[in-house]
Coordinates of C-alpha atoms and ligand atoms in Angstrom, one line a residue:
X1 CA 13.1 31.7 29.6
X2 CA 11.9 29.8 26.3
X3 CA 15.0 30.1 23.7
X4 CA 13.2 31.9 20.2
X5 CA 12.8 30.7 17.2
X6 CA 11.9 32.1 14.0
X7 CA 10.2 31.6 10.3
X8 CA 10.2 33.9 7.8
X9 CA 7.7 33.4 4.8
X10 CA 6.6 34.9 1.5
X11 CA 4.2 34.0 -1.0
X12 CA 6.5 33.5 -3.6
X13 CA 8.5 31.2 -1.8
X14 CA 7.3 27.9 -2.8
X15 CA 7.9 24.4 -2.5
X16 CA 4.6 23.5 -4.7
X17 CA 0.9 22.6 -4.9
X18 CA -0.5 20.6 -1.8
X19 CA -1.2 16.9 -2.9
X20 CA -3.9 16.3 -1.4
X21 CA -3.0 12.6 -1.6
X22 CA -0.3 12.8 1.0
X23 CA -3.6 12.7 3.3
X24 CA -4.0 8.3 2.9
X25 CA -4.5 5.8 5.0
X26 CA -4.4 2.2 4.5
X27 CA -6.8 -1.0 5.4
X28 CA -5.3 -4.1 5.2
X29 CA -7.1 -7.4 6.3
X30 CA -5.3 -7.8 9.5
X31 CA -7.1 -8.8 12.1
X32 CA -9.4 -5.8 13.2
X33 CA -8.8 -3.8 10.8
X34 CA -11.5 -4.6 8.5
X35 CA -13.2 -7.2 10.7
X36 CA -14.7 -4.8 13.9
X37 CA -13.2 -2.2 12.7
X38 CA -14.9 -0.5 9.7
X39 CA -17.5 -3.5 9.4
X40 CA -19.4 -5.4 11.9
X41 CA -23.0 -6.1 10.4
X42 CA -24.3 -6.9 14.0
X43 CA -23.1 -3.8 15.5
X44 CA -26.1 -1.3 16.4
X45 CA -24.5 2.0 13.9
X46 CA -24.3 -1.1 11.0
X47 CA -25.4 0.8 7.6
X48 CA -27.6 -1.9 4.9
X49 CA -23.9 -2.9 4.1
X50 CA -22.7 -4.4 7.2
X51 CA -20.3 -1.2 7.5
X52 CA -20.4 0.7 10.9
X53 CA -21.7 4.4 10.6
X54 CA -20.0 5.5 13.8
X55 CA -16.3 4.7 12.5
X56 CA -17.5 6.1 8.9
X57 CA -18.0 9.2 11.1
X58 CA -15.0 9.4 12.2
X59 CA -13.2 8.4 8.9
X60 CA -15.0 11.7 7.3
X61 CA -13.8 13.8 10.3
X62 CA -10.0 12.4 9.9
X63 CA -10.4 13.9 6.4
X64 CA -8.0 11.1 4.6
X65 CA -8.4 11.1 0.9
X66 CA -6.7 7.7 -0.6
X67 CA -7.2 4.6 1.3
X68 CA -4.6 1.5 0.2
X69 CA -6.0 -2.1 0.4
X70 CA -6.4 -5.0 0.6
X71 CA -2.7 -4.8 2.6
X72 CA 0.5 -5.2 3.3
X73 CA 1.7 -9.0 3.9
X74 CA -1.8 -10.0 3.6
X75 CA -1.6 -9.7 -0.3
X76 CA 1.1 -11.5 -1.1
X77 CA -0.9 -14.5 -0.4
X78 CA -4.2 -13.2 -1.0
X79 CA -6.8 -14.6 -4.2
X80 CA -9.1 -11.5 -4.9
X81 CA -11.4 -13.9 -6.6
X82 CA -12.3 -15.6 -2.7
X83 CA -13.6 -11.9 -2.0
X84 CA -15.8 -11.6 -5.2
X85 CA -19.5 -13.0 -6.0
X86 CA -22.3 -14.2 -3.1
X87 CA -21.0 -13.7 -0.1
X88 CA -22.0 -17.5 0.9
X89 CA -20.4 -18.5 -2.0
X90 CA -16.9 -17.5 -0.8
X91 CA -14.5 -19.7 0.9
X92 CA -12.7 -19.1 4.0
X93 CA -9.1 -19.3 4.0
X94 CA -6.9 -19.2 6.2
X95 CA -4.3 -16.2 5.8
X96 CA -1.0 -17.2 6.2
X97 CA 0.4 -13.7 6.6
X98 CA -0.9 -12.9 9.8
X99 CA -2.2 -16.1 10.4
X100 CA -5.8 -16.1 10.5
X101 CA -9.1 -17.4 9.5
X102 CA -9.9 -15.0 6.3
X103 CA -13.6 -15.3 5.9
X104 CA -14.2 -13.4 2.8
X105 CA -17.3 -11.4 4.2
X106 CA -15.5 -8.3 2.5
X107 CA -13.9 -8.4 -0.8
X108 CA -12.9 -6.0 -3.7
X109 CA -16.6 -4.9 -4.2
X110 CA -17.5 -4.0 -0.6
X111 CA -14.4 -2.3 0.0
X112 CA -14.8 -0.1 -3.5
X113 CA -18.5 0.5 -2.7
X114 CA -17.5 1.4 0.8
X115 CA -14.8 4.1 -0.8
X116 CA -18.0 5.4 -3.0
X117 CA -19.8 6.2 -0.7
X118 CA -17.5 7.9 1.8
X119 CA -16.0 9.6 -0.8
X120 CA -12.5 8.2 -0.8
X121 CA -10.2 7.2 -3.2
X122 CA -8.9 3.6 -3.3
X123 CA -5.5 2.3 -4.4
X124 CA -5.2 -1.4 -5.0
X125 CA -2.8 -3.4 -4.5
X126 CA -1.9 -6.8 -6.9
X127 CA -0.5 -10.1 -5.4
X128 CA 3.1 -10.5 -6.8
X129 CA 4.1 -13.2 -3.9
X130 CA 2.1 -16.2 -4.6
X131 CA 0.2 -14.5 -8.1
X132 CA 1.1 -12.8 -11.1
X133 CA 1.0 -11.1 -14.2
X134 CA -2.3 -12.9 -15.3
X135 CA -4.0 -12.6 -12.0
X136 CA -3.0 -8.9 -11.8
X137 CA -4.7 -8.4 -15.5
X138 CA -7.9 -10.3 -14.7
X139 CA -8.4 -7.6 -11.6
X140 CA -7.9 -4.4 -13.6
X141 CA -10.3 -5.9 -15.6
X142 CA -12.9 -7.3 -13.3
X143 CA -12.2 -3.9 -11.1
X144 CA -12.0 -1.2 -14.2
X145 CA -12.7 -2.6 -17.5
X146 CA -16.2 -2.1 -19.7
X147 CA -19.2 -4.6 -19.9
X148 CA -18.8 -6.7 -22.9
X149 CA -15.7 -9.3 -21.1
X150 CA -16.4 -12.4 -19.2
X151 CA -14.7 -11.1 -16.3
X152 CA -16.1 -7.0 -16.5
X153 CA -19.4 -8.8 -17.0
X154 CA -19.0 -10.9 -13.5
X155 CA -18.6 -7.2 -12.0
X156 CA -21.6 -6.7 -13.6
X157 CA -23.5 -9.4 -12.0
X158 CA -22.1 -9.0 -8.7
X159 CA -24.2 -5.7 -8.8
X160 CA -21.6 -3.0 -10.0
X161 CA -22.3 -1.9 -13.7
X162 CA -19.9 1.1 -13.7
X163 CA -16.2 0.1 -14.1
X164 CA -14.8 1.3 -10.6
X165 CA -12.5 3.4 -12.7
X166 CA -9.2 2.9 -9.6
X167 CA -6.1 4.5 -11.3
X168 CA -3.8 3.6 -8.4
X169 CA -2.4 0.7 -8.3
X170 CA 0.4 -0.8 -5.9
X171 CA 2.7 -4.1 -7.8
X172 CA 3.0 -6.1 -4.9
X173 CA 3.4 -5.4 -1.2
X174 CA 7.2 -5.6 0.4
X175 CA 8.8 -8.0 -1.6
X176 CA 12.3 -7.4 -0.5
X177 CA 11.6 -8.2 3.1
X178 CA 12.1 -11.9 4.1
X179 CA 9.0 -12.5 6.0
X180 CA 6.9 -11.6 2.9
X181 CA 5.3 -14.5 0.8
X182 CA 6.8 -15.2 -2.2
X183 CA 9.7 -12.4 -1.6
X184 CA 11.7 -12.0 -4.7
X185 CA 15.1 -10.7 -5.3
X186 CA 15.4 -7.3 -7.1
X187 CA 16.2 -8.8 -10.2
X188 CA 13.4 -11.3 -9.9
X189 CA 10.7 -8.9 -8.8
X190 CA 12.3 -5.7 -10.2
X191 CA 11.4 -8.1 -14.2
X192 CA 7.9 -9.1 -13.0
X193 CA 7.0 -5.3 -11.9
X194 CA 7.5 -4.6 -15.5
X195 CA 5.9 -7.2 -16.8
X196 CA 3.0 -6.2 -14.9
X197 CA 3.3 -2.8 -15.2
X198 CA 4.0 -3.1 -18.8
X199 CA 0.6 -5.2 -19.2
X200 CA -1.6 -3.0 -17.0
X201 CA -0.7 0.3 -18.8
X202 CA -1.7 -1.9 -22.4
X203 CA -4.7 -1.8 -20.4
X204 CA -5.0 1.8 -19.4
X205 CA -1.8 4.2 -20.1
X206 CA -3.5 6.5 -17.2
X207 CA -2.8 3.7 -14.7
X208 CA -0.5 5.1 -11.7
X209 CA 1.6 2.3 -10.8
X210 CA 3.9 1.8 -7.6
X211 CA 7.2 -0.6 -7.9
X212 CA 7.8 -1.5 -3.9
X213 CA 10.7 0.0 -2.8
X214 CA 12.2 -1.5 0.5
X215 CA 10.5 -2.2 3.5
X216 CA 12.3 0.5 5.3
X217 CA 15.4 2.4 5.3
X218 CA 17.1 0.1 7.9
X219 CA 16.9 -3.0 5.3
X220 CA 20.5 -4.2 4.4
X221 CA 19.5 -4.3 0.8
X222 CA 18.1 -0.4 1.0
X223 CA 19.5 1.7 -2.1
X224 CA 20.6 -1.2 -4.6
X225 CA 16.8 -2.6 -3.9
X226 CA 15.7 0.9 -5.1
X227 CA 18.0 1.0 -7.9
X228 CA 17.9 -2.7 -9.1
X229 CA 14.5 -2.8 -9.4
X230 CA 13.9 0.6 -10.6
X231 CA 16.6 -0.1 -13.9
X232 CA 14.3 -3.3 -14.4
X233 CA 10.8 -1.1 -14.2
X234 CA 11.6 2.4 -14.9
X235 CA 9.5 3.1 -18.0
X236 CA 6.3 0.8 -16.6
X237 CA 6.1 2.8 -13.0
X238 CA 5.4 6.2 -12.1
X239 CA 6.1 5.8 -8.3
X240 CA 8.3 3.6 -5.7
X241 CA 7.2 2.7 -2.4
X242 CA 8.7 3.8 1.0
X243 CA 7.8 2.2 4.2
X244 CA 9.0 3.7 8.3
X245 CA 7.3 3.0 11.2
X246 CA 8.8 4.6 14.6
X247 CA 9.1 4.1 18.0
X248 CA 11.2 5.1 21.0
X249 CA 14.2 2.6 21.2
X250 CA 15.8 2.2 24.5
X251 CA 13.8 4.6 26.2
X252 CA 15.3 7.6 23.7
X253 CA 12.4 9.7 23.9
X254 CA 14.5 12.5 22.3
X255 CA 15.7 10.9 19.2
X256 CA 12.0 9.7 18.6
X257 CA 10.4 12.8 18.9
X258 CA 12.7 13.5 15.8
X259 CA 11.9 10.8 13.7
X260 CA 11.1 13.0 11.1
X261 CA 14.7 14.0 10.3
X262 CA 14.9 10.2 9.6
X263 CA 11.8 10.2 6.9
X264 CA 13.8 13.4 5.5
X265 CA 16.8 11.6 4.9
X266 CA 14.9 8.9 3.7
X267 CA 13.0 10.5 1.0
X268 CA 16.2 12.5 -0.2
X269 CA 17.9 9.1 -0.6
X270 CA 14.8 7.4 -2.7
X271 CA 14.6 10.9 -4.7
X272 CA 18.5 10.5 -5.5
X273 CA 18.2 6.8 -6.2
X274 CA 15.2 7.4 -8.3
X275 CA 17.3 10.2 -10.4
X276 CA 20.1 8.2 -10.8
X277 CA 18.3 5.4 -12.6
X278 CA 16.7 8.6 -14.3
X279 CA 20.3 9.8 -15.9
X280 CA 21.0 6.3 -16.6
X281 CA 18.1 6.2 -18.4
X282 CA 18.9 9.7 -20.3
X283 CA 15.4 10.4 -19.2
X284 CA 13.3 13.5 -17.8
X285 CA 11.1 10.7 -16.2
X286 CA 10.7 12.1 -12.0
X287 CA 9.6 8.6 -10.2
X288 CA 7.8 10.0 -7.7
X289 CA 7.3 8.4 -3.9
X290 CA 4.7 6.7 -2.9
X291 CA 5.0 6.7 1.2
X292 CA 2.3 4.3 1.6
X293 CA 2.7 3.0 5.1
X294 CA 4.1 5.4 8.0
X295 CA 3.3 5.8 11.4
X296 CA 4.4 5.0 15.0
X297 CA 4.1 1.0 15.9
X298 CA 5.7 -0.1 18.8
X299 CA 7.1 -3.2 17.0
X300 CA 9.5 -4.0 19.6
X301 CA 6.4 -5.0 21.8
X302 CA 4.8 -6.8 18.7
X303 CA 6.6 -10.4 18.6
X304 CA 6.2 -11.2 14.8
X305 CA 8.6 -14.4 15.6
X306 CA 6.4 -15.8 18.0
X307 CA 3.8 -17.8 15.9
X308 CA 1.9 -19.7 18.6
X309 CA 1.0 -16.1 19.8
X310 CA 0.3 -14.4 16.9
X311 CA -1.8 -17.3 15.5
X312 CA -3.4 -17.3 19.0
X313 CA -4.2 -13.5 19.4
X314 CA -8.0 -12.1 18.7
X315 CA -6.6 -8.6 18.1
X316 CA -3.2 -7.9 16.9
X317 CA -1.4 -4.3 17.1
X318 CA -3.8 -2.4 18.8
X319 CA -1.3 0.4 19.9
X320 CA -2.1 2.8 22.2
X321 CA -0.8 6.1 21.6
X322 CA -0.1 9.2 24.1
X323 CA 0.7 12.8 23.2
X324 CA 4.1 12.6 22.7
X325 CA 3.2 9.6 19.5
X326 CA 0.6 12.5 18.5
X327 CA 3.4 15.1 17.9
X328 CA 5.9 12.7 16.4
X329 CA 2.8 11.7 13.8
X330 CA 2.3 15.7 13.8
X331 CA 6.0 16.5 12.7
X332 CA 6.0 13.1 10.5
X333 CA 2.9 15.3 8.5
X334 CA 4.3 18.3 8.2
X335 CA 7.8 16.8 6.9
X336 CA 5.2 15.0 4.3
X337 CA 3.9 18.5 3.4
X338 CA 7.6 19.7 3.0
X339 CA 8.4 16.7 0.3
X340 CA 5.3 17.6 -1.6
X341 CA 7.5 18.3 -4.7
X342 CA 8.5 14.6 -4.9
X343 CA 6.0 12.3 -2.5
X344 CA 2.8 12.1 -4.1
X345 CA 0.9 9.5 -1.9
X346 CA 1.2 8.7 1.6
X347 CA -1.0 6.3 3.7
X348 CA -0.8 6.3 7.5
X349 CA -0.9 2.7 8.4
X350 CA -3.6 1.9 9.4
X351 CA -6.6 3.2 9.3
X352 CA -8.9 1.5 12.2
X353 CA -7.5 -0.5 15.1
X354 CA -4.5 -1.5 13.7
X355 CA -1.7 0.9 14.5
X356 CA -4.5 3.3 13.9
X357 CA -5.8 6.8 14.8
X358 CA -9.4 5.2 15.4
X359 CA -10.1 2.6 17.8
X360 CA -13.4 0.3 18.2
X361 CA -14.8 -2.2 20.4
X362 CA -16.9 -4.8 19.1
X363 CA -20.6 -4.0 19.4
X364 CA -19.4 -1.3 21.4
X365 CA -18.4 2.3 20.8
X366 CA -15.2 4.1 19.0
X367 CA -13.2 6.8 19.5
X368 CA -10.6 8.6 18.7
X369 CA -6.7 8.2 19.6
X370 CA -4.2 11.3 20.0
X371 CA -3.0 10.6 17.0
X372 CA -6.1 11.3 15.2
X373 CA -5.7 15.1 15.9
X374 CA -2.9 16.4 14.1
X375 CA -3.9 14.2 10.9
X376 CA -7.3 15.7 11.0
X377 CA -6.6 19.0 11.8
X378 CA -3.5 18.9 8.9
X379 CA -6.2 17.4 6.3
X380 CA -8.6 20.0 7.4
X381 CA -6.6 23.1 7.5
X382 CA -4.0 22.2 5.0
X383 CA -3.9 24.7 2.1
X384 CA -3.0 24.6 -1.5
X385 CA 0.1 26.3 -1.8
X386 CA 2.9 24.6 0.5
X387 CA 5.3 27.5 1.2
X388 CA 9.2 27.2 1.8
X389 CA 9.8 28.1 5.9
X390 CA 12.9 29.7 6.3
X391 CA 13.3 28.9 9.9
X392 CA 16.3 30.1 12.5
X393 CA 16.5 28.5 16.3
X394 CA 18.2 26.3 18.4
X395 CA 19.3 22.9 18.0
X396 CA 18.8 20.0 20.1
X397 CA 21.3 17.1 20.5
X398 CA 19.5 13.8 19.4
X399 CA 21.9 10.1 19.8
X400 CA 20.4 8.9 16.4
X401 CA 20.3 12.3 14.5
X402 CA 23.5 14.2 15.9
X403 CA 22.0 18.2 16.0
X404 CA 18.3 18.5 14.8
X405 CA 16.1 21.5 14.5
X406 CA 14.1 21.7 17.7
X407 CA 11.3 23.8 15.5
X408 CA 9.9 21.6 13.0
X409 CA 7.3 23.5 10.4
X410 CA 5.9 24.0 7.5
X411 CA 3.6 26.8 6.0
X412 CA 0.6 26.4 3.3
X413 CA -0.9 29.1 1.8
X414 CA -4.5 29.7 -0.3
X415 CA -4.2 32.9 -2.5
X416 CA -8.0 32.9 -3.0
X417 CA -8.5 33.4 0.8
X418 CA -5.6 34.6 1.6
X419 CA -5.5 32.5 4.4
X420 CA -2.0 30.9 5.7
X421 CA -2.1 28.2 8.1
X422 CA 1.5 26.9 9.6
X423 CA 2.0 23.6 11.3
X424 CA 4.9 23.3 13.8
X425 CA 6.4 21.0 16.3
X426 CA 8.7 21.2 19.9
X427 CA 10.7 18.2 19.2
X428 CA 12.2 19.5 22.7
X429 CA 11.6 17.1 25.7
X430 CA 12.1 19.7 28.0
X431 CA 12.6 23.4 26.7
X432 CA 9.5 25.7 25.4
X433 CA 10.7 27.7 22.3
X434 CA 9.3 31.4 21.5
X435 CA 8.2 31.1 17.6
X436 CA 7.6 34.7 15.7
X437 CA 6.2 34.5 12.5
X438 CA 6.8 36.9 10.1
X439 CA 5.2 36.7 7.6
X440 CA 5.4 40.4 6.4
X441 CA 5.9 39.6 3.2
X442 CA 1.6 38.8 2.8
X443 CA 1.5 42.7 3.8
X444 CA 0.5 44.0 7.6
X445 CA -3.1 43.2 7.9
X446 CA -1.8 39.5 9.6
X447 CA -4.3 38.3 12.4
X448 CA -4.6 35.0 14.4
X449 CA -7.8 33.4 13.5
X450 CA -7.0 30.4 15.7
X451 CA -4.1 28.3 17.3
X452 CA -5.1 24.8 18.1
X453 CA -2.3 22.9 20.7
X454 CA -1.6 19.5 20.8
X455 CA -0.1 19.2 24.2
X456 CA -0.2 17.8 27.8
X457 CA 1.9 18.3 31.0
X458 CA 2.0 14.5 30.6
X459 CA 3.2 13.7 27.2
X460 CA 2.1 9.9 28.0
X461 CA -1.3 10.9 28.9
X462 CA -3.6 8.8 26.6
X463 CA -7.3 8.3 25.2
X464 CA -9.6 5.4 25.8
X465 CA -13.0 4.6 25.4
X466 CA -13.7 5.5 28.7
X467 CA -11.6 8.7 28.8
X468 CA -11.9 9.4 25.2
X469 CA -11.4 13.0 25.3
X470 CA -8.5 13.5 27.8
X471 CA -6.3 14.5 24.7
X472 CA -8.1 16.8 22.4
X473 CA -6.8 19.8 20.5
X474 CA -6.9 22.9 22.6
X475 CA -6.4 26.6 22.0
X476 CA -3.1 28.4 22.2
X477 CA -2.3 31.8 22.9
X478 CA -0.4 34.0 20.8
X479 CA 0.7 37.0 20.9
X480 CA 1.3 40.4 17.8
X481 CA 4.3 41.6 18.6
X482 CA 4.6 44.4 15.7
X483 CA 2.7 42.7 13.6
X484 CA 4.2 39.4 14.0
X485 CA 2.6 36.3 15.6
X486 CA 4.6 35.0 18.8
X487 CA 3.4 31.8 20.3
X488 CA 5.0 30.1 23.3
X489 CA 5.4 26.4 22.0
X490 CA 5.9 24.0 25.2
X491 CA 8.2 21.2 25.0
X492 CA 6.6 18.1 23.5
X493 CA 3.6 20.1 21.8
X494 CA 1.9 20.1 17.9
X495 CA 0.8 23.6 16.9
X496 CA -1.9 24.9 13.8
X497 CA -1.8 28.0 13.3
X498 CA -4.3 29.9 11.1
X499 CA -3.3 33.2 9.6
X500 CA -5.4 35.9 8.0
X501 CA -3.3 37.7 5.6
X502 CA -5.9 40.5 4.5
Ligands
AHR601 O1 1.0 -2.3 8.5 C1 1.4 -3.5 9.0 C2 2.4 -4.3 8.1 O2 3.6 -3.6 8.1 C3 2.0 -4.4 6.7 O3 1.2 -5.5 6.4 C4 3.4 -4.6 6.0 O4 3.4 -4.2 4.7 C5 4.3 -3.9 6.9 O5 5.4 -4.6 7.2

């Protein structure tokens, strides 16, 4: 018999408005990210623009909302002025980050053009490995400033008249981590973030700008990085980055399916870090987090240190991701929703090909992976209001995370509609739970408009372009019991759950 579980909600119990932006995704130039991915001008669905209408398809059904670019490692070494002016004009460079020929066929302009018309927001990120303060002004004014400057007027004749008017902005890309070029100290990059920061806001006091925090929780410097850099940069930023990527280590399937407890421990320890420097400071300032790269990457399988191969490789991180990576990326969004008081962004990294929920083959088709699902259907269903769940159930026993929730959920709530939608995760790998919702507190009209099921009796069971569709969200059953909504949740499974209140 399933063990039960339940969450209690009311309307006035609140966390705080949905931001919308926690829906991002990121497109770095790596590899086939860009490249194949979202533009192939000799692939049949190519629009005038050399972007591929099929993936832009899929991009408006994943619903993201902010996409970051131009990366990742690839800025820290990257000249925006190579991707700018006639295309045949540009050189081609070779990228020393992920070691590659960089042809320049896409630059600033196509990529912001590209946002434009797909209706996305873009968030820019400024070289602070191998450029600086100077080369960071000269974009926010070739990208944003008014006609009437040398360098707003080469916008201009590149064919964009309208400043593109991008108020987010990320200073640099990892610049703790070793492997990042031109990695700084916090001291050293913690000064030049404000420098920047302090010149880009002369520019435009709107500007949101992101210091980087630390490449991920597990760096040795993670903490004093946050702290260091933030004393340095505190009244020129508005955010700090956070990086985590997971992945089943040793074959602990269990402790990976809670990886989410992780990113909660995470962003309480950035948000205390963040309000330390804050006291320090004797300031009311809240830094907010800007969780621009997160998702599942296998990196044990990716050898970074292996140059010959990297150099070598056509493609690069093309993970393939089965239903159990689905409901890890499904609990990693709902523990997003949950921090919507203090993260304001988050990208899922990335956004085609590249540890990505959209795959493509050149001059052939593109589909979608299992971990497109519970992104799209969270961006889709999502609602304004993100409720507090006050959840009871049993605990499972993880080796990274000692006792964890097995339930992991999280409610949103639209007063005009009355609608309530709830997201929740099995972390179990092997026991259903019994949820019951009671959400009495919305008054006793509730009914079950639909429950869509992320779930498979194979929890390794994958798509591919030939079986695109063997993983696709499917209706689950659930029950009133008195008014309450009971669903059986199997072990390994996703859940969205829409609720009519009235
Ligand atoms: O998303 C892939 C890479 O992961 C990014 O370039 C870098 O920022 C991170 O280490």
């Amino acid at each position: 018999m399933a063990a039960a579980a339940t969450i209690r909600l009311d309307p006035e119990f609140t966390i705080g408005p949905l931001r919308r932006r926690l829906f991002g995704s990121f497109v770095e130039h790596l590899r086939r990210c860009v490249y194949t991915g979202i533009y192939e001008p000799d692939h049949p669905t190519a629009d005038e623009h050399g972007f591929r209408r099929d993936v832009a398809e899929l991009i408006t059904e994943l619903g993201p909302t902010i996409i970051r670019y131009p990366g990742g490692n690839f800025v820290s070494g990257y000249d925006w002025r190579d991707g700018v002016g006639p295309v045949d004009d540009r050189p081609t460079r070779l990228d020393f980050a992920w070691n590659a020929v960089e042809p320049n066929a896409v630059g600033t302009d196509e990529f912001l053009q590209w946002c434009g018309r797909l209706h996305l927001e873009p968030m820019l990120a400024v070289n602070l490995g191998t450029a600086g303060v100077r080369e960071a002004m000269e974009l926010l004014q070739y990208v944003n400033g008014r006609p009437g400057t040398t360098i707003a007027d080469e916008r201009v004749r590149n064919g964009h008249r309208e400043p593109y008017g991008v108020r987010f902005w990320c200073l640099g890309n990892e610049m703790d981590g070793p492997w990042q070029i031109g990695s700084k100290t916090p001291q050293e990059y913690g000064r030049l973030a404000a420098e920047t920061g302090r010149v880009m806001k002369m520019f435009d006091r709107s500007l949101q700008l992101v210091a980087c925090g630390s490449s991920s929780r597990g760096m040795p410097t993670f903490g004093t990085w946050e702290r260091e850099v933030l004393e340095r940069c505190f009244d020129q930023v508005d955010l700090i980055s956070a990086h985590a990527y997971y992945e089943p280590v040793d074959g602990d399937h269990q402790s990976f399916l809670a990886s989410a407890e992780d990113l909660r421990r995470f962003i309480a320890s950035v948000v205390a870090t963040a309000d330390h420097v804050a006291a320090v400071h004797k300031s009311d300032k809240q830094i907010m987090i800007s969780f621009d790269e997160w998702n599942v990457w296998f990196r044990q399988r990716f050898a970074a240190h292996d140059v010959e191969r990297v150099k070598a490789a056509r493609d690069l991180i093309e993970d393939s991701y089965d239903v159990q990576d689905a409901v890890v990326v499904g609990s990693l969004l709902i523990e997003l929703l949950r921090s919507t008081d203090r993260v304001a962004v988050a990208c899922q990294a990335q956004l085609v090909n590249v540890i990505a929920p959209i795959m493509t083959r050149p001059g052939g088709g593109a589909w979608r992976q299992t971990i497109f699902h519970p992104f799209a259907l969270t961006a889709r269903h999502a609602k304004p209001m993100v409720l507090d769940v006050a959840a009871k159930g049993p605990m499972i026993t993880t080796d990274r995370y000692g006792a964890v929730d097995q339930l992991h959920s999280v409610a949103t709530y639209d007063e005009q509609t009355g609608e309530l939608v709830i997201f929740a995760a099995n972390r179990s790998r092997a026991d259903p739970l019994e949820l019951t919702i009671d959400a009495l507190g919305f008054g006793s009209q509730l009914t079950v408009t639909e429950h869509l099921v992320i779930n498979d009796a194979d929890p390794h069971a994958h798509n591919t372009e030939e079986t695109p569709a063997r993983i696709v969200p499917l209706p689950g059953t659930t029950r009133l019991d008195n008014g309450r909504p009971t669903a059986v949740l199997p072990p390994v499974s996703w859940h969205c759950l829409r609720l009519a209140t009235r």
